[in-house]
Amino acid sequence: MSDISLENALSTPTSRRRIRAFDAVVMTLLMLALWQAIGSWTKGVAVSPPLQTFVYLFGLLRTGMFWDHAAATLAAFLLAFGLSALIGLALGLIFGIRRFAGEVAEPMLAGFYTIPKVTLYPVVLLVFGLGMSAKVAFGVMHGLVPMTLFTLGAVRNLPPVLIRTAKVLRLSPGRTMLWILVPACLPDIVNGLRISFSLSLLGVLIGEMFSSQRGLGFLLVNGMAQHNVPLSTAVVTVIVVVAIAANTLMLRVGGRTARRPNP
Amino acid sequence: MSPPAVTEPSHVVLNEVVRRYEGPPAIHALGSIDLVLRRGEFFSVVGPSGCGKSTLLDVLCGLVRPTSGSVQFEGRELRGEVPDGIGVVFQEDSSMPWLSVRQNVAFGLRTSELSQKEITERVDHAVSFMGLAQFSGHYPAQLSGGMRQRVCIARTLVLRPRLILLDEPFGALDQQTRLLMGDELLRLWRETGATVMLITHALDEAAMLSDRVGVMSARPGRFIDMVETGWPRDRDSRIVSDATFGTVTARLWSSLRAESLKTMGRAA
Ligand SMILES: Nc1ncnc2c1ncn2[C@@H]1O[C@H](COP(=O)(O)OP(=O)(O)OP(=O)(O)O)[C@@H](O)[C@H]1O
Ligand SMILES: [Mg+2]
C-alpha cells in the first residue's frame, strides 16, 4: 500500500486504524439496511429480512441435514480448488518458462475465460454424468484458467536482471527456481489463488444447482423451488460470509508477500 | 575460494571479441575488441549511450558467449558460464524485493560453505561498508534507487570476488554522493586487491578513479583510445584538484566528442 494516498494525506496514523474499523462497521450496517429494505419491499417473497434469516440460520445450523450438504460442497470445492491451483500453477510455470508455448496458449486461455461457462454445462454433464465429478469438473473449469493466467503473467514479468543475477551467482536451475522464480512470483500467485478460490467455489455451487441432490447449491435451489425463502437466504448468507472471510485472509497473505517497488 | 595459482599479470584477456544480436533487426553491438585487464588494475570504460558497454560486460563475465573471438579469465577460456571469482553489479536494479537489505546481501553467500560466523561477519561488514547499517531490516521498496544499487554492490562484495564488474553503479546518485562513493570504491579496491572494471558515463569519475580508461566508439563499440592516468595507488577524490586531472578529462572528452555526436545523428 502506497504512503502517498489521499486517505493518508487526510488522516494521521493513529486515527487511520479507527477510521478503517469505522468504515467496516458502516459498510456492514449499510449492507444490512439494504438487505432489510429489499426484504420488506418484496414482502419476503425473494429475500427474507436479516433478523428472520439469522434466526432461521441458527435453527438450520443445528440440523444434521445442513452439515451434510455443507460437507458435500466443501469436499467438491476442496477438490476443485486443489486441482485448479496445482494444475494452474504447473501450466502457468510451463507456459511462462517456455515462451513459445505460452504465446500459443495465452490467447486461447483468455478466450475460454470470457465464455460464460454455463453454456458448456450440458457437455460437462454428458461427459461426467450427475454427481460429484461433474461438480468438481465445473469448479475446475472456472478456477483453472485464472490460476494459469496469473502464474504465467508472473513468470513472464520476472525482471530478466534477476535471472542474470542467478547466473552470476552460479545458482543451479533448481535453486534459481526456488530462490528467485517462486518468491518473485509469489504475490501474483497468491492473487491467482484468490481469484481461483472464488471462481471454483462459484463453479461448484452452480454445478450443484443444476445437477445434484446434495450440496449448498442444491439446498439453495431447493429452498427457492419450495418457496422456502428463509432457507435460500440463509444459505446465501453462509456462502457470502465464508467467501468474504477467505478472500480477506488471502488479501492479507498476498499483501505480506508483496514487497515490490512498484506494484 | 583459494588464491589462483596463476601468476601472470594479465587477469582477463579478450581476443578479437565480436558480439552481434540476431535480429530482426540484426545488430552488430560490439567489437572487434582486444583487451587485457591487468591483475589488480582499476579499469574504466566510457562511451556514448548504446555503444555496447553493457554488452562488453556480459561477454567479459561469461554471461553471454561472444559471436566470435575468445575471453580468458585467469588463464581459462570462458564457455558460456560465469566462473567463480567474478562479481557483477548490473546497470539495472537487481535487488530482490521480497528480501530485506540484510537478506539481500546475504543472498550471495547462500550456497557458500563458509561458517555461519564468517557469513555473518562478511554480511555485517559489507552492509556497513555500503552505509546501509541503519537500513538492514528495510525492504528495497523502502529504499531510494541509489541505496538499492548499494545493496547490490554489497551483495557482490560478500563474495570477495577477484574481478569486480560494475555497470554504472552510481548512475542514480547525485554528484556529491558519487564522489564519496568513488572514494569508498577506491578503498575497497585497495583493501581487496581485486581487479575492477567500471562502466560509467561520467568522464570525471573515470578520470578520478582509474589507472586506465578505455574510450569506446559509437556502436559497434570498439576501443578508440586508452588513457593511462598514472595515479598513485593511494588516492582519493581530492585528486580532482590535481592539474593532471584536467588534462585526463580533456583528453577523454576530445576522444568522445565526435563519437557522441555520431550517436545523436549529427556530423562532427
Ligand atoms: N538483448 C538485445 N537484443 C538486441 N539488441 C540488443 C540487446 N541488448 C542490447 N542490444 C543492442 O546493442 C547495443 C548495445 O547495447 P548496450 O546495452 O551494450 O549499450 P550500453 O553502451 O550499455 O548503453 P547505455 O550506456 O545506454 O547503458 C544497443 O544498440 C542495443 O540496441
Ligand atoms: Mg549499459
XYZ file of C-alpha atoms and ligand atoms in Angstrom:
563
model
C 0.000 0.000 0.000
C 1.429 3.349 -1.020
C 2.134 6.034 1.512
C 1.154 8.755 -0.905
C -2.555 8.137 -0.817
C -5.365 10.597 -0.417
C -6.520 8.631 2.600
C -3.193 9.102 4.328
C -2.975 12.742 3.409
C -6.279 13.391 5.129
C -5.604 11.483 8.325
C -2.983 10.817 10.969
C -1.543 7.360 11.550
C -3.310 6.968 14.891
C -6.707 7.873 13.523
C -6.305 5.630 10.488
C -6.871 2.375 12.330
C -10.030 3.724 13.891
C -11.230 5.022 10.533
C -10.743 1.578 8.994
C -12.732 -0.119 11.753
C -15.410 2.556 11.473
C -15.601 2.041 7.694
C -16.005 -1.695 8.127
C -18.841 -1.223 10.609
C -20.612 1.340 8.436
C -20.317 -0.851 5.354
C -21.752 -3.804 7.226
C -24.640 -1.716 8.575
C -25.361 -0.354 5.114
C -25.460 -3.850 3.662
C -27.821 -4.960 6.405
C -30.052 -1.916 5.858
C -30.149 -2.609 2.117
C -30.927 -6.239 2.793
C -33.720 -5.225 5.172
C -35.100 -2.750 2.617
C -35.170 -5.334 -0.175
C -36.731 -7.831 2.202
C -39.564 -5.516 3.246
C -40.031 -4.129 -0.218
C -40.514 -7.562 -1.788
C -42.525 -8.594 1.287
C -40.179 -11.503 1.874
C -41.008 -13.179 -1.445
C -37.470 -13.031 -2.882
C -35.323 -12.373 0.162
C -36.120 -12.759 3.820
C -35.053 -9.839 6.032
C -31.839 -10.111 8.097
C -33.252 -10.807 11.542
C -35.614 -13.508 10.337
C -32.801 -15.031 8.278
C -30.391 -15.182 11.196
C -32.998 -16.788 13.427
C -33.678 -19.325 10.708
C -29.974 -19.824 10.159
C -29.314 -20.674 13.788
C -32.037 -23.292 13.601
C -30.578 -24.595 10.362
C -27.065 -24.833 11.791
C -28.383 -27.235 14.430
C -29.709 -29.688 11.862
C -27.555 -32.551 10.614
C -29.079 -32.083 7.171
C -27.408 -28.708 6.722
C -23.975 -30.022 7.650
C -24.356 -32.950 5.266
C -24.945 -30.533 2.434
C -22.171 -28.226 3.585
C -19.768 -31.160 3.785
C -20.677 -32.236 0.253
C -19.986 -28.741 -1.064
C -16.778 -28.459 0.921
C -15.465 -31.758 -0.403
C -16.255 -30.848 -4.004
C -14.864 -27.375 -3.553
C -11.602 -28.509 -1.946
C -11.048 -30.967 -4.753
C -11.883 -28.404 -7.445
C -9.810 -25.671 -5.874
C -6.881 -28.004 -5.205
C -6.895 -29.256 -8.780
C -7.260 -25.741 -10.185
C -4.417 -24.440 -8.050
C -1.974 -27.261 -8.712
C -2.654 -27.741 -12.409
C -2.906 -23.977 -12.952
C 0.402 -23.405 -11.191
C 2.118 -26.103 -13.222
C 0.649 -24.933 -16.526
C 1.425 -21.309 -15.724
C 5.042 -22.142 -14.926
C 5.446 -24.195 -18.098
C 3.790 -21.620 -20.338
C 5.732 -18.835 -18.648
C 9.112 -20.507 -18.976
C 8.531 -21.876 -22.486
C 7.898 -18.632 -24.269
C 6.552 -20.126 -27.456
C 4.091 -22.471 -25.761
C 2.913 -19.529 -23.692
C 2.348 -17.345 -26.716
C 0.135 -20.017 -28.247
C -1.708 -20.888 -25.052
C -2.398 -17.465 -23.616
C -4.949 -16.150 -26.139
C -6.739 -19.491 -26.089
C -6.992 -19.457 -22.309
C -8.065 -15.823 -22.253
C -10.727 -16.612 -24.821
C -12.003 -19.536 -22.788
C -12.035 -17.346 -19.699
C -14.566 -14.990 -21.270
C -17.040 -17.709 -22.350
C -19.989 -17.964 -19.967
C -19.233 -21.464 -18.819
C -22.849 -22.290 -18.062
C -23.253 -22.748 -21.809
C -20.814 -25.656 -21.606
C -22.638 -27.294 -18.772
C -24.612 -29.805 -20.856
C -21.320 -31.035 -22.270
C -19.879 -31.477 -18.801
C -22.947 -33.439 -17.748
C -22.657 -35.671 -20.773
C -19.025 -36.383 -20.027
C -19.112 -36.680 -16.231
C -22.702 -37.592 -15.525
C -24.603 -36.334 -12.495
C -22.919 -36.004 -9.126
C -19.578 -35.281 -7.594
C -17.331 -35.439 -10.643
C -19.498 -33.048 -12.661
C -19.464 -30.504 -9.807
C -15.709 -30.763 -9.474
C -15.199 -30.529 -13.215
C -17.344 -27.425 -13.314
C -15.400 -25.898 -10.426
C -12.102 -26.615 -12.167
C -13.393 -25.119 -15.401
C -13.900 -21.871 -13.537
C -10.840 -21.936 -11.304
C -8.119 -23.322 -13.551
C -7.798 -20.578 -16.143
C -7.281 -17.599 -13.820
C -4.684 -19.539 -11.851
C -2.838 -20.401 -15.056
C -3.006 -16.859 -16.417
C -1.830 -15.234 -13.180
C 1.109 -17.622 -12.833
C 2.022 -17.237 -16.493
C 1.941 -13.461 -16.209
C 4.056 -13.530 -13.073
C 6.746 -15.675 -14.671
C 6.748 -13.596 -17.818
C 7.089 -10.331 -15.869
C 10.049 -11.600 -13.892
C 12.775 -8.971 -14.377
C 15.461 -10.545 -16.610
C 18.165 -8.983 -14.449
C 17.203 -11.360 -11.629
C 17.865 -14.332 -13.878
C 21.193 -12.779 -14.857
C 21.947 -12.353 -11.157
C 21.207 -16.043 -10.605
C 23.669 -16.924 -13.353
C 26.360 -14.648 -11.966
C 25.888 -16.202 -8.535
C 26.205 -19.583 -10.243
C 22.897 -20.924 -8.931
C 21.674 -24.259 -10.238
C 18.379 -24.271 -12.185
C 16.605 -25.788 -9.179
C 17.843 -23.105 -6.828
C 17.064 -20.367 -9.342
C 13.517 -21.675 -9.374
C 13.232 -21.979 -5.605
C 15.100 -18.863 -4.519
C 14.256 -16.441 -7.305
C 11.399 -17.511 -9.552
C 8.989 -18.645 -6.844
C 9.427 -15.758 -4.369
C 9.394 -13.189 -7.187
C 6.120 -14.588 -8.480
C 4.538 -15.270 -5.115
C 2.397 -12.109 -4.838
C 0.823 -12.800 -8.229
C 0.433 -16.468 -7.421
C -1.437 -15.583 -4.231
C -3.689 -13.284 -6.263
C -4.296 -16.112 -8.704
C -5.196 -18.376 -5.790
C -7.628 -15.784 -4.517
C -9.480 -15.458 -7.815
C -9.305 -19.183 -8.399
C -10.762 -19.754 -4.937
C -13.824 -17.597 -5.623
C -14.406 -18.933 -9.093
C -14.009 -22.602 -8.300
C -16.453 -22.154 -5.402
C -18.831 -20.462 -7.813
C -18.390 -23.283 -10.301
C -19.104 -25.960 -7.714
C -22.221 -24.146 -6.480
C -23.579 -23.686 -9.989
C -22.900 -27.344 -10.636
C -24.871 -28.266 -7.547
C -27.740 -26.031 -8.538
C -28.228 -27.753 -11.864
C -27.433 -31.353 -11.401
C -27.103 -32.503 -7.857
C -29.156 -33.732 -4.956
C -26.543 -32.690 -2.448
C -24.629 -29.559 -1.501
C -25.394 -25.969 -0.605
C -26.144 -25.120 -4.219
C -28.820 -27.779 -4.250
C -30.164 -26.583 -0.902
C -30.392 -23.060 -2.285
C -32.322 -24.064 -5.408
C -34.449 -26.392 -3.360
C -35.373 -23.582 -0.988
C -36.400 -21.444 -3.929
C -38.417 -24.229 -5.542
C -40.304 -24.851 -2.312
C -40.811 -21.125 -1.716
C -38.792 -21.509 1.460
C -37.313 -18.020 1.215
C -35.607 -18.003 4.654
C -33.787 -21.217 3.691
C -32.391 -19.876 0.419
C -31.476 -16.550 2.002
C -29.735 -18.311 4.894
C -27.699 -20.463 2.523
C -26.648 -17.419 0.517
C -25.654 -15.705 3.758
C -23.427 -18.611 4.760
C -21.739 -18.676 1.359
C -21.170 -14.914 1.312
C -19.699 -14.831 4.822
C -17.341 -17.731 4.121
C -16.247 -16.240 0.785
C -15.585 -12.799 2.263
C -13.607 -14.268 5.154
C -11.456 -16.390 2.841
C -10.884 -13.504 0.472
C -9.837 -11.166 3.268
C -7.429 -13.751 4.607
C -5.810 -14.211 1.206
C -5.576 -10.472 0.618
C -3.666 -10.233 3.911
C -1.292 -13.017 2.922
C -0.881 -11.524 -0.536
C -0.071 -8.121 0.922
C 2.592 -9.675 3.079
C 4.329 -11.388 0.176
C 4.289 -8.265 -1.992
C 7.260 -6.081 -1.222
C 7.897 -4.808 -4.676
C 8.897 -1.252 -5.502
C 6.093 -0.583 -7.964
C 3.038 -2.753 -7.907
C 37.987 -19.646 -2.703
C 41.654 -20.478 -2.990
C 44.041 -17.930 -4.414
C 44.683 -18.703 -8.059
C 47.932 -20.397 -8.906
C 48.351 -18.219 -11.964
C 50.991 -15.611 -11.535
C 50.961 -13.939 -14.944
C 49.842 -10.350 -14.652
C 47.013 -10.430 -17.180
C 43.784 -11.247 -15.393
C 41.366 -11.107 -18.286
C 42.204 -11.371 -21.954
C 39.733 -10.583 -24.722
C 40.794 -11.711 -28.163
C 39.027 -10.255 -31.227
C 35.708 -10.360 -29.414
C 32.650 -9.546 -31.519
C 29.058 -9.649 -30.367
C 26.067 -9.457 -32.687
C 22.432 -9.682 -31.693
C 20.420 -11.807 -34.068
C 17.613 -9.642 -35.282
C 15.385 -8.736 -36.644
C 16.896 -6.256 -36.908
C 20.319 -7.829 -36.567
C 22.604 -5.556 -34.599
C 26.349 -5.552 -34.526
C 26.694 -4.382 -30.924
C 30.345 -4.842 -30.106
C 33.824 -5.237 -31.472
C 36.166 -6.297 -32.529
C 37.675 -5.877 -29.051
C 41.186 -6.773 -27.965
C 41.685 -6.028 -24.317
C 43.890 -7.150 -21.477
C 42.935 -6.366 -17.892
C 45.986 -6.461 -15.666
C 45.649 -8.166 -12.326
C 44.706 -5.611 -9.686
C 44.179 -2.688 -12.010
C 41.270 -0.252 -11.901
C 39.973 -0.015 -15.439
C 37.107 2.173 -16.571
C 35.098 2.176 -19.764
C 33.433 5.286 -21.127
C 31.471 5.565 -24.331
C 28.328 7.000 -25.833
C 24.981 5.548 -24.857
C 24.129 2.330 -26.685
C 27.687 1.702 -27.841
C 27.885 -1.757 -26.304
C 29.333 -1.201 -22.827
C 26.852 -3.458 -21.070
C 27.288 -5.991 -23.843
C 31.035 -5.931 -23.192
C 30.360 -6.650 -19.536
C 28.061 -9.580 -20.369
C 30.670 -11.116 -22.622
C 33.539 -10.430 -20.256
C 31.948 -12.220 -17.305
C 30.810 -15.179 -19.363
C 27.113 -14.440 -19.158
C 26.820 -14.489 -22.950
C 29.184 -16.007 -25.474
C 30.835 -13.733 -27.963
C 29.651 -14.240 -31.535
C 33.314 -14.704 -32.384
C 36.584 -14.336 -30.523
C 37.515 -15.585 -27.088
C 37.562 -14.449 -23.463
C 40.047 -15.791 -20.933
C 39.744 -15.300 -17.197
C 42.717 -16.307 -15.087
C 44.131 -18.232 -17.984
C 40.971 -20.234 -18.694
C 38.666 -19.709 -21.595
C 35.051 -18.900 -20.734
C 32.449 -21.197 -22.239
C 29.087 -19.531 -21.687
C 29.177 -19.732 -17.906
C 30.206 -17.248 -15.260
C 33.282 -18.628 -13.478
C 33.889 -18.475 -9.764
C 35.682 -15.312 -8.684
C 33.782 -12.753 -10.751
C 31.336 -10.371 -9.101
C 28.945 -8.310 -11.201
C 26.805 -5.295 -10.369
C 24.324 -4.744 -13.178
C 23.100 -1.465 -14.574
C 19.522 -2.326 -13.647
C 18.388 -2.631 -10.058
C 18.755 -6.308 -9.192
C 17.839 -6.204 -5.523
C 15.257 -8.778 -4.543
C 12.045 -7.101 -3.410
C 10.985 -9.966 -1.151
C 14.182 -9.858 0.924
C 15.334 -7.298 3.457
C 18.580 -5.415 2.893
C 20.473 -7.853 5.072
C 18.918 -10.888 3.453
C 19.679 -9.425 0.040
C 23.316 -9.012 0.919
C 23.477 -12.497 2.438
C 21.852 -13.940 -0.664
C 25.214 -14.019 -2.406
C 26.511 -16.430 0.231
C 23.572 -18.838 0.362
C 25.491 -21.530 -1.471
C 28.798 -20.880 0.241
C 30.386 -23.377 2.567
C 31.682 -20.738 4.955
C 30.854 -20.991 8.646
C 27.789 -19.137 9.875
C 30.052 -16.859 11.870
C 32.139 -15.941 8.847
C 28.996 -15.302 6.808
C 27.579 -13.010 9.497
C 30.847 -11.109 9.673
C 31.083 -10.608 5.941
C 27.471 -9.504 5.660
C 27.788 -7.088 8.574
C 30.937 -5.653 7.095
C 29.503 -5.232 3.607
C 26.283 -3.703 4.911
C 28.065 -1.086 6.976
C 30.737 -0.566 4.323
C 27.992 0.485 1.919
C 26.424 2.758 4.563
C 23.327 0.601 4.942
C 23.664 -0.369 8.603
C 20.604 1.607 9.670
C 18.555 0.067 6.903
C 19.435 -3.586 7.284
C 15.850 -4.519 8.114
C 14.307 -2.406 5.352
C 12.942 -3.800 2.111
C 14.066 -2.487 -1.305
C 10.693 -0.797 -1.817
C 11.553 1.399 1.163
C 14.915 2.491 -0.264
C 15.974 5.043 -2.844
C 17.356 3.930 -6.187
C 20.911 4.719 -5.148
C 20.538 2.763 -1.928
C 19.201 -0.239 -3.817
C 22.221 -0.103 -6.067
C 24.438 -0.115 -2.958
C 22.599 -3.220 -1.733
C 23.591 -4.897 -4.987
C 27.195 -3.813 -4.563
C 27.226 -5.188 -1.014
C 25.770 -8.474 -2.236
C 28.706 -8.734 -4.630
C 31.311 -7.732 -2.042
C 30.473 -10.537 0.395
C 31.680 -12.972 -2.236
C 35.164 -11.404 -2.213
C 35.433 -11.602 -5.992
C 38.842 -11.315 -7.626
C 37.312 -9.452 -10.543
C 34.565 -6.907 -9.933
C 32.486 -5.590 -12.824
C 30.317 -2.555 -12.186
C 27.868 -1.190 -14.752
C 27.116 2.458 -13.952
C 26.642 1.701 -10.266
C 26.371 5.363 -9.330
C 24.021 6.332 -12.115
C 21.257 7.134 -9.646
C 23.398 9.244 -7.338
C 23.989 12.962 -7.086
C 27.436 14.350 -7.782
C 28.488 14.742 -4.113
C 27.440 11.235 -3.096
C 29.015 9.958 -6.291
C 32.400 11.420 -5.311
C 32.157 9.902 -1.845
C 31.094 6.527 -3.199
C 34.027 6.783 -5.564
C 36.301 7.095 -2.548
C 34.658 4.052 -0.997
C 35.164 2.142 -4.197
C 38.858 3.057 -4.224
C 39.203 1.978 -0.604
C 37.525 -1.297 -1.440
C 39.744 -1.835 -4.439
C 42.863 -1.200 -2.359
C 41.703 -3.403 0.510
C 40.691 -6.387 -1.574
C 43.332 -6.173 -4.271
C 40.646 -7.098 -6.797
C 40.708 -6.132 -10.440
C 37.926 -3.648 -11.149
C 36.207 -2.769 -14.389
C 33.856 0.165 -14.027
C 31.456 1.261 -16.727
C 30.431 4.874 -16.341
C 29.100 7.745 -18.344
C 30.813 10.319 -16.131
C 34.182 11.279 -17.585
C 35.386 12.891 -14.369
C 34.528 9.767 -12.437
C 36.517 7.632 -14.867
C 39.432 10.052 -14.734
C 39.451 10.210 -10.956
C 39.115 6.518 -10.136
C 41.025 4.662 -12.799
C 44.518 3.535 -13.548
C 43.416 3.323 -17.149
C 40.378 4.460 -19.094
C 39.158 2.844 -22.297
C 37.151 5.071 -24.610
C 34.651 3.310 -26.833
C 33.361 4.348 -30.222
C 29.704 4.596 -31.164
C 28.085 1.245 -31.964
C 29.560 -1.198 -32.773
C 31.735 -0.394 -29.775
C 35.493 -0.601 -30.253
C 38.219 0.973 -28.168
C 39.362 4.157 -29.857
C 41.573 5.417 -27.061
C 43.318 4.097 -23.960
C 44.324 6.692 -21.393
C 46.768 5.841 -18.599
C 46.195 8.224 -15.720
C 49.346 7.410 -13.759
C 47.693 7.998 -10.366
C 49.325 6.554 -7.253
C 47.515 3.531 -5.779
C 46.830 5.503 -2.632
C 44.470 8.155 -3.976
C 41.072 9.635 -3.354
C 38.639 12.169 -4.748
C 40.919 15.039 -3.828
C 42.940 14.380 -6.967
C 40.249 16.245 -8.866
C 42.201 19.355 -7.930
C 45.384 17.898 -9.436
C 46.477 19.576 -12.667
C 46.738 16.213 -14.469
C 43.083 15.530 -13.694
C 42.030 18.306 -16.069
C 44.356 17.002 -18.763
C 42.996 13.457 -18.494
C 39.370 14.583 -18.558
C 40.039 16.846 -21.525
C 41.662 14.010 -23.444
C 38.704 11.722 -22.723
C 36.273 14.352 -23.901
C 38.133 15.107 -27.097
C 38.160 11.393 -27.949
C 34.487 11.049 -27.168
C 33.008 14.196 -28.636
C 32.919 13.048 -32.223
C 31.540 9.631 -31.259
C 28.827 11.103 -29.105
C 27.753 13.388 -31.928
C 27.544 10.330 -34.187
C 25.129 8.584 -31.851
C 22.996 11.698 -31.777
C 22.822 11.503 -35.564
C 24.825 14.664 -36.227
C 28.055 15.272 -38.082
C 31.145 16.028 -36.038
N 19.111 -8.286 -25.965
C 19.348 -7.479 -27.007
N 18.828 -7.768 -28.212
C 19.062 -6.979 -29.271
N 19.830 -5.885 -29.227
C 20.379 -5.551 -28.068
C 20.171 -6.327 -26.885
N 20.852 -5.743 -25.874
C 21.437 -4.659 -26.407
N 21.160 -4.537 -27.711
C 21.669 -3.502 -28.613
O 23.062 -3.486 -28.512
C 23.536 -2.155 -28.438
C 24.460 -2.003 -27.253
O 23.696 -2.138 -26.066
P 24.342 -1.957 -24.632
O 23.274 -2.189 -23.644
O 25.545 -2.808 -24.543
O 24.758 -0.419 -24.661
P 25.412 0.466 -23.499
O 26.674 1.012 -24.019
O 25.459 -0.288 -22.244
O 24.358 1.643 -23.391
P 23.983 2.544 -22.107
O 25.122 3.483 -21.867
O 22.773 3.298 -22.536
O 23.741 1.618 -20.987
C 22.358 -1.243 -28.351
O 22.287 -0.512 -29.528
C 21.157 -2.136 -28.224
O 20.172 -1.700 -29.091
Mg 24.521 -0.157 -20.497
